MMTF fields as JSON, N, C-alpha, C and O atoms, coordinates in Angstrom:
{
  "mmtfVersion": "1.0.0",
  "mmtfProducer": "UNKNOWN",
  "numBonds": 347,
  "numAtoms": 348,
  "numGroups": 87,
  "numChains": 1,
  "numModels": 1,
  "chainsPerModel": [1],
  "groupsPerChain": [87],
  "chainIdList": ["A"],
  "bondAtomList": [4, 2, 8, 6, 12, 10, 16, 14, 20, 18, 24, 22, 28, 26, 32, 30, 36, 34, 40, 38, 44, 42, 48, 46, 52, 50, 56, 54, 60, 58, 64, 62, 68, 66, 72, 70, 76, 74, 80, 78, 84, 82, 88, 86, 92, 90, 96, 94, 100, 98, 104, 102, 108, 106, 112, 110, 116, 114, 120, 118, 124, 122, 128, 126, 132, 130, 136, 134, 140, 138, 144, 142, 148, 146, 152, 150, 156, 154, 160, 158, 164, 162, 168, 166, 172, 170, 176, 174, 180, 178, 184, 182, 188, 186, 192, 190, 196, 194, 200, 198, 204, 202, 208, 206, 212, 210, 216, 214, 220, 218, 224, 222, 228, 226, 232, 230, 236, 234, 240, 238, 244, 242, 248, 246, 252, 250, 256, 254, 260, 258, 264, 262, 268, 266, 272, 270, 276, 274, 280, 278, 284, 282, 288, 286, 292, 290, 296, 294, 300, 298, 304, 302, 308, 306, 312, 310, 316, 314, 320, 318, 324, 322, 328, 326, 332, 330, 336, 334, 340, 338, 344, 342],
  "bondOrderList": [1, 1, 1, 1, 1, 1, 1, 1, 1, 1, 1, 1, 1, 1, 1, 1, 1, 1, 1, 1, 1, 1, 1, 1, 1, 1, 1, 1, 1, 1, 1, 1, 1, 1, 1, 1, 1, 1, 1, 1, 1, 1, 1, 1, 1, 1, 1, 1, 1, 1, 1, 1, 1, 1, 1, 1, 1, 1, 1, 1, 1, 1, 1, 1, 1, 1, 1, 1, 1, 1, 1, 1, 1, 1, 1, 1, 1, 1, 1, 1, 1, 1, 1, 1, 1, 1],
  "groupList": [{"groupName": "UNK", "atomNameList": ["N", "CA", "C", "O"], "elementList": ["N", "C", "C", "O"], "formalChargeList": [0, 0, 0, 0], "bondAtomList": [1, 0, 2, 1, 3, 2], "bondOrderList": [1, 1, 2], "singleLetterCode": "X", "chemCompType": "L-PEPTIDE LINKING"}],
  "groupTypeList": [0, 0, 0, 0, 0, 0, 0, 0, 0, 0, 0, 0, 0, 0, 0, 0, 0, 0, 0, 0, 0, 0, 0, 0, 0, 0, 0, 0, 0, 0, 0, 0, 0, 0, 0, 0, 0, 0, 0, 0, 0, 0, 0, 0, 0, 0, 0, 0, 0, 0, 0, 0, 0, 0, 0, 0, 0, 0, 0, 0, 0, 0, 0, 0, 0, 0, 0, 0, 0, 0, 0, 0, 0, 0, 0, 0, 0, 0, 0, 0, 0, 0, 0, 0, 0, 0, 0],
  "groupIdList": [1, 2, 3, 4, 5, 6, 7, 8, 9, 10, 11, 12, 13, 14, 15, 16, 17, 18, 19, 20, 21, 22, 23, 24, 25, 26, 27, 28, 29, 30, 31, 32, 33, 34, 35, 36, 37, 38, 39, 40, 41, 42, 43, 44, 45, 46, 47, 48, 49, 50, 51, 52, 53, 54, 55, 56, 57, 58, 59, 60, 61, 62, 63, 64, 65, 66, 67, 68, 69, 70, 71, 72, 73, 74, 75, 76, 77, 78, 79, 80, 81, 82, 83, 84, 85, 86, 87],
  "secStructList": [7, 7, 2, 2, 2, 2, 2, 2, 2, 2, 2, 2, 2, 2, 2, 7, 7, 7, 4, 4, 4, 4, 4, 1, 2, 2, 2, 2, 2, 2, 2, 2, 2, 2, 6, 6, 5, 7, 6, 6, 1, 7, 5, 7, 7, 2, 2, 2, 2, 2, 2, 2, 2, 2, 2, 2, 2, 2, 2, 2, 2, 2, 2, 2, 2, 2, 6, 1, 7, 1, 7, 7, 7, 7, 7, 1, 6, 6, 1, 7, 7, 7, 7, 7, 7, 7, 7],
  "xCoordList": [0.853, 0.001, 0.895, 1.887, 0.541, 1.323, 1.264, 0.222, 2.379, 2.494, 1.491, 0.988, 1.196, 0.275, -1.155, -1.971, -1.47, -2.822, -2.92, -4.026, -1.812, -1.823, -2.534, -3.34, -2.247, -2.898, -4.387, -5.18, -4.773, -6.198, -6.907, -8.017, -6.297, -6.884, -7.045, -8.059, -6.062, -6.159, -7.342, -8.076, -7.533, -8.647, -9.974, -10.895, -10.076, -11.32, -11.617, -12.77, -10.597, -10.815, -11.262, -12.087, -10.728, -11.06, -12.459, -13.172, -12.844, -14.05, -15.256, -16.31, -15.135, -16.211, -16.908, -16.265, -18.231, -19.016, -19.086, -19.12, -19.108, -19.352, -20.794, -21.688, -21.002, -22.327, -23.356, -24.506, -22.959, -23.874, -24.393, -25.44, -23.691, -24.132, -25.433, -26.166, -25.725, -26.957, -28.197, -29.314, -28.037, -29.186, -29.763, -30.923, -28.974, -29.435, -30.2, -29.618, -31.485, -32.291, -31.749, -31.905, -31.119, -30.572, -29.395, -29.28, -28.54, -27.408, -27.922, -27.458, -28.878, -29.428, -30.06, -29.877, -30.793, -31.422, -30.361, -30.499, -29.302, -28.229, -27.536, -27.24, -27.278, -26.661, -27.594, -27.165, -28.86, -29.837, -29.935, -29.982, -29.965, -30.035, -28.77, -28.852, -27.617, -26.358, -26.279, -25.592, -26.965, -26.938, -27.566, -27.289, -28.403, -29.08, -28.304, -28.818, -27.07, -26.274, -24.989, -24.481, -24.475, -23.157, -22.121, -22.477, -20.834, -19.773, -19.824, -19.374, -20.364, -20.474, -21.85, -22.252, -22.564, -23.821, -25.0, -26.01, -24.898, -26.046, -26.837, -26.323, -28.079, -28.926, -28.37, -28.064, -28.247, -27.773, -28.925, -30.093, -28.591, -29.604, -30.416, -29.91, -31.661, -32.575, -32.038, -32.102, -31.507, -31.003, -29.76, -29.531, -28.956, -27.786, -28.224, -27.695, -29.189, -29.693, -30.294, -30.068, -31.053, -31.683, -30.624, -30.744, -29.592, -28.516, -27.795, -27.486, -27.527, -26.845, -27.699, -27.187, -29.006, -29.887, -30.014, -30.126, -29.996, -29.999, -28.736, -28.796, -27.607, -26.361, -26.428, -25.964, -27.004, -27.152, -28.064, -27.772, -29.159, -30.084, -29.402, -29.621, -28.584, -27.85, -26.887, -26.763, -26.214, -25.309, -26.072, -25.602, -27.245, -28.046, -28.535, -28.52, -28.964, -29.384, -28.215, -28.4, -27.018, -25.836, -25.565, -25.182, -25.767, -25.615, -26.584, -26.225, -27.805, -28.782, -28.312, -28.38, -27.832, -27.345, -26.182, -26.073, -25.316, -24.161, -24.538, -23.771, -25.721, -26.134, -25.711, -25.871, -25.169, -24.765, -25.98, -25.96, -27.011, -28.255, -29.393, -29.413, -30.326, -31.44, -32.494, -33.064, -32.759, -33.797, -33.556, -32.785, -34.212, -34.183, -35.544, -36.556, -35.573, -36.852, -37.231, -36.402, -38.462, -38.96, -39.929, -40.825, -39.746, -40.661, -41.814, -42.625, -41.87, -42.953, -42.685, -43.533, -41.51, -41.243, -41.078, -41.158, -40.851, -40.704, -42.036, -42.094, -43.096, -44.402, -44.892, -44.667, -45.567, -46.158, -47.396, -48.198, -47.532, -48.686, -49.706, -49.37, -50.947, -51.984, -51.953, -51.666, -52.248, -52.239, -53.309, -54.384, -52.999, -53.972, -55.121, -54.933, -56.285, -57.459, -57.463, -57.17, -57.778, -57.902, -59.269, -60.258, -59.367, -60.681, -61.556, -62.689],
  "yCoordList": [-1.177, -0.009, 1.24, 1.3, 2.228, 3.465, 4.156, 4.175, 4.715, 5.356, 6.504, 6.735, 7.227, 8.368, 7.938, 8.758, 6.672, 6.17, 5.534, 5.326, 5.222, 4.512, 5.324, 4.775, 6.617, 7.432, 7.568, 7.571, 7.679, 7.76, 6.47, 6.51, 5.34, 4.058, 3.917, 3.396, 4.373, 4.295, 5.122, 4.676, 6.331, 7.185, 6.519, 6.515, 5.96, 5.299, 4.085, 3.852, 3.317, 2.161, 2.57, 1.891, 3.673, 4.145, 4.777, 4.615, 5.485, 6.318, 5.72, 6.354, 4.533, 3.945, 2.847, 1.981, 2.907, 1.867, 0.629, 0.737, -0.538, -1.737, -1.698, -1.185, -2.234, -2.225, -2.896, -2.46, -3.937, -4.669, -3.794, -4.097, -2.726, -1.817, -1.122, -0.667, -1.036, -0.386, -1.209, -0.715, -2.427, -3.218, -2.644, -2.899, -1.883, -1.252, 0.017, 0.919, 0.108, 1.269, 2.6, 3.621, 2.605, 3.845, 4.315, 5.504, 3.403, 3.747, 4.221, 5.23, 3.489, 3.837, 5.219, 5.986, 5.56, 6.876, 7.971, 9.027, 7.723, 8.711, 8.962, 10.107, 7.91, 8.05, 8.823, 9.743, 8.454, 9.131, 10.611, 11.453, 10.933, 12.336, 13.097, 14.252, 12.462, 13.117, 13.431, 14.371, 12.666, 12.913, 14.243, 14.784, 14.774, 16.043, 17.249, 18.368, 17.032, 18.117, 18.318, 17.391, 19.54, 19.837, 19.537, 19.189, 19.669, 19.399, 20.334, 19.965, 21.542, 22.466, 22.389, 23.316, 21.284, 20.955, 21.823, 21.851, 22.538, 23.268, 22.335, 21.318, 22.691, 21.868, 21.897, 22.96, 20.723, 20.623, 20.936, 20.861, 21.284, 21.543, 20.272, 19.161, 20.449, 19.314, 18.315, 17.107, 18.81, 17.876, 17.144, 15.997, 17.787, 17.125, 16.005, 14.895, 16.293, 15.275, 14.097, 12.941, 14.386, 13.33, 12.46, 11.235, 13.09, 12.333, 11.446, 10.294, 11.975, 11.179, 10.009, 8.911, 10.24, 9.154, 8.068, 6.884, 8.48, 7.466, 6.602, 5.385, 7.231, 6.484, 5.545, 4.407, 6.01, 5.144, 3.973, 2.838, 4.234, 3.168, 2.115, 0.917, 2.568, 1.642, 0.786, -0.416, 1.398, 0.646, -0.371, -1.491, 0.014, -0.917, -2.092, -3.238, -1.8, -2.886, -3.835, -5.05, -3.276, -4.093, -4.973, -6.136, -4.408, -5.183, -6.34, -7.416, -6.14, -7.224, -8.294, -9.489, -7.849, -8.777, -9.613, -10.796, -9.011, -9.722, -10.624, -11.504, -10.395, -11.152, -10.506, -11.098, -9.285, -8.561, -8.002, -7.871, -7.681, -7.174, -8.106, -8.619, -8.308, -9.195, -8.506, -9.121, -7.259, -6.531, -5.05, -4.595, -4.322, -2.863, -2.434, -2.701, -1.773, -1.294, -0.013, 0.875, 0.069, 1.275, 1.946, 1.302, 3.234, 3.954, 4.559, 5.32, 4.209, 4.712, 6.081, 6.628, 6.638, 7.989, 8.017, 9.088, 6.868, 6.848, 6.651, 6.698, 6.432, 6.243, 7.551, 8.607, 7.485, 8.688, 9.04, 8.174, 10.293, 10.768, 11.341, 11.9, 11.185, 11.757, 13.275, 13.775, 14.003, 15.456, 15.96, 15.372, 17.046, 17.618, 18.239, 18.814, 18.105, 18.684, 20.185, 20.67, 20.91, 22.349, 22.693, 22.07, 23.661, 24.011, 24.707, 25.061],
  "zCoordList": [-0.004, 0.001, -0.004, 0.723, -0.821, -0.831, 0.527, 1.182, 0.934, 2.242, 2.4, 3.499, 1.306, 1.42, 1.706, 2.125, 1.488, 1.781, 3.149, 3.646, 3.766, 5.054, 6.136, 6.887, 6.225, 7.269, 7.01, 7.951, 5.76, 5.415, 5.787, 6.317, 5.524, 5.866, 7.375, 7.839, 8.148, 9.621, 10.125, 11.007, 9.568, 9.975, 9.635, 10.452, 8.442, 8.045, 8.921, 9.284, 9.259, 10.114, 11.5, 12.112, 12.006, 13.343, 13.399, 14.39, 12.355, 12.386, 11.66, 11.617, 11.096, 10.318, 11.118, 11.71, 11.119, 11.772, 10.9, 9.674, 11.508, 10.689, 10.18, 10.855, 9.006, 8.403, 9.306, 9.365, 9.998, 10.89, 12.028, 12.601, 12.366, 13.424, 13.053, 13.931, 11.762, 11.307, 11.669, 11.518, 12.133, 12.588, 13.882, 14.207, 14.612, 15.845, 15.464, 14.86, 15.8, 15.399, 15.905, 15.235, 17.068, 17.614, 16.754, 16.456, 16.364, 15.494, 14.141, 13.61, 13.591, 12.271, 12.295, 11.35, 13.338, 13.449, 13.547, 12.929, 14.323, 14.446, 13.118, 12.778, 12.371, 11.052, 10.135, 9.438, 10.134, 9.275, 9.623, 8.727, 10.898, 11.316, 10.903, 10.484, 11.018, 10.654, 9.155, 8.755, 8.346, 6.902, 6.535, 5.464, 7.4, 7.14, 7.644, 7.63, 8.091, 8.651, 7.858, 7.227, 7.903, 7.345, 8.415, 9.541, 8.074, 9.044, 10.239, 11.324, 10.064, 11.186, 11.862, 12.565, 11.645, 12.319, 11.907, 12.609, 10.779, 10.259, 9.351, 8.887, 9.107, 8.231, 6.81, 6.27, 6.22, 4.841, 3.898, 4.282, 2.673, 1.655, 1.418, 1.573, 1.046, 0.87, -0.15, 0.075, -1.274, -2.281, -1.798, -2.183, -0.962, -0.38, 0.555, 0.49, 1.426, 2.342, 1.584, 1.944, 0.546, -0.249, -0.924, -0.945, -1.474, -2.134, -1.142, -1.443, 0.036, 1.073, 1.531, 1.751, 1.678, 2.105, 1.033, 1.351, -0.235, -1.315, -1.219, -1.398, -0.94, -0.776, 0.405, 0.324, 1.51, 2.682, 2.368, 2.747, 1.682, 1.328, 0.452, 0.626, -0.478, -1.341, -0.508, -0.743, 0.451, 1.324, 2.17, 2.37, 2.665, 3.465, 2.62, 3.069, 1.4, 0.506, 0.229, 0.149, 0.083, -0.13, 1.095, 0.962, 2.278, 3.507, 3.584, 4.062, 3.123, 3.074, 2.086, 2.374, 0.911, -0.101, 0.43, 0.107, 1.238, 1.8, 2.976, 3.367, 3.53, 4.697, 6.008, 7.075, 5.932, 7.14, 7.885, 9.109, 7.153, 7.721, 7.299, 6.181, 8.206, 7.895, 7.053, 6.151, 7.326, 6.598, 6.725, 7.57, 5.893, 5.977, 6.463, 5.815, 7.594, 8.114, 7.408, 7.211, 7.041, 6.408, 7.364, 7.91, 7.561, 8.436, 7.626, 8.153, 6.348, 5.518, 4.916, 4.21, 5.191, 4.696, 3.176, 2.576, 2.543, 1.095, 0.375, -0.853, 1.138, 0.497, -0.044, 0.548, -1.174, -1.743, -0.944, -0.593, -0.669, 0.078, -0.883, -1.927, -0.504, -1.353, -1.18, -0.092, -2.252, -2.17, -1.212, -1.095, -0.534, 0.403, -0.387, -1.459, 0.167, -0.467, -0.281, 0.812, -1.292, -1.205, -0.626, -1.013, 0.288, 0.844, -0.135, 0.192]
}
């Protein structure tokens, strides 16, 4: 491994959760909430949050495919809602 990548790999190993940790609802909620924030803890733009959540969903589906996760829980937030009636 190139020496310039060794320090990056150490940081990733130290700061990355194992995929199986996402089976814990508390961990999963914390990760999901963090996706909506910038590095300075301000709210991220809506399209940024959506893109990050799509990436997380892809990773979770991959975890199911690998057998690391048993299922992906859906809270129904991806369901289409009926339009509100106008008065």
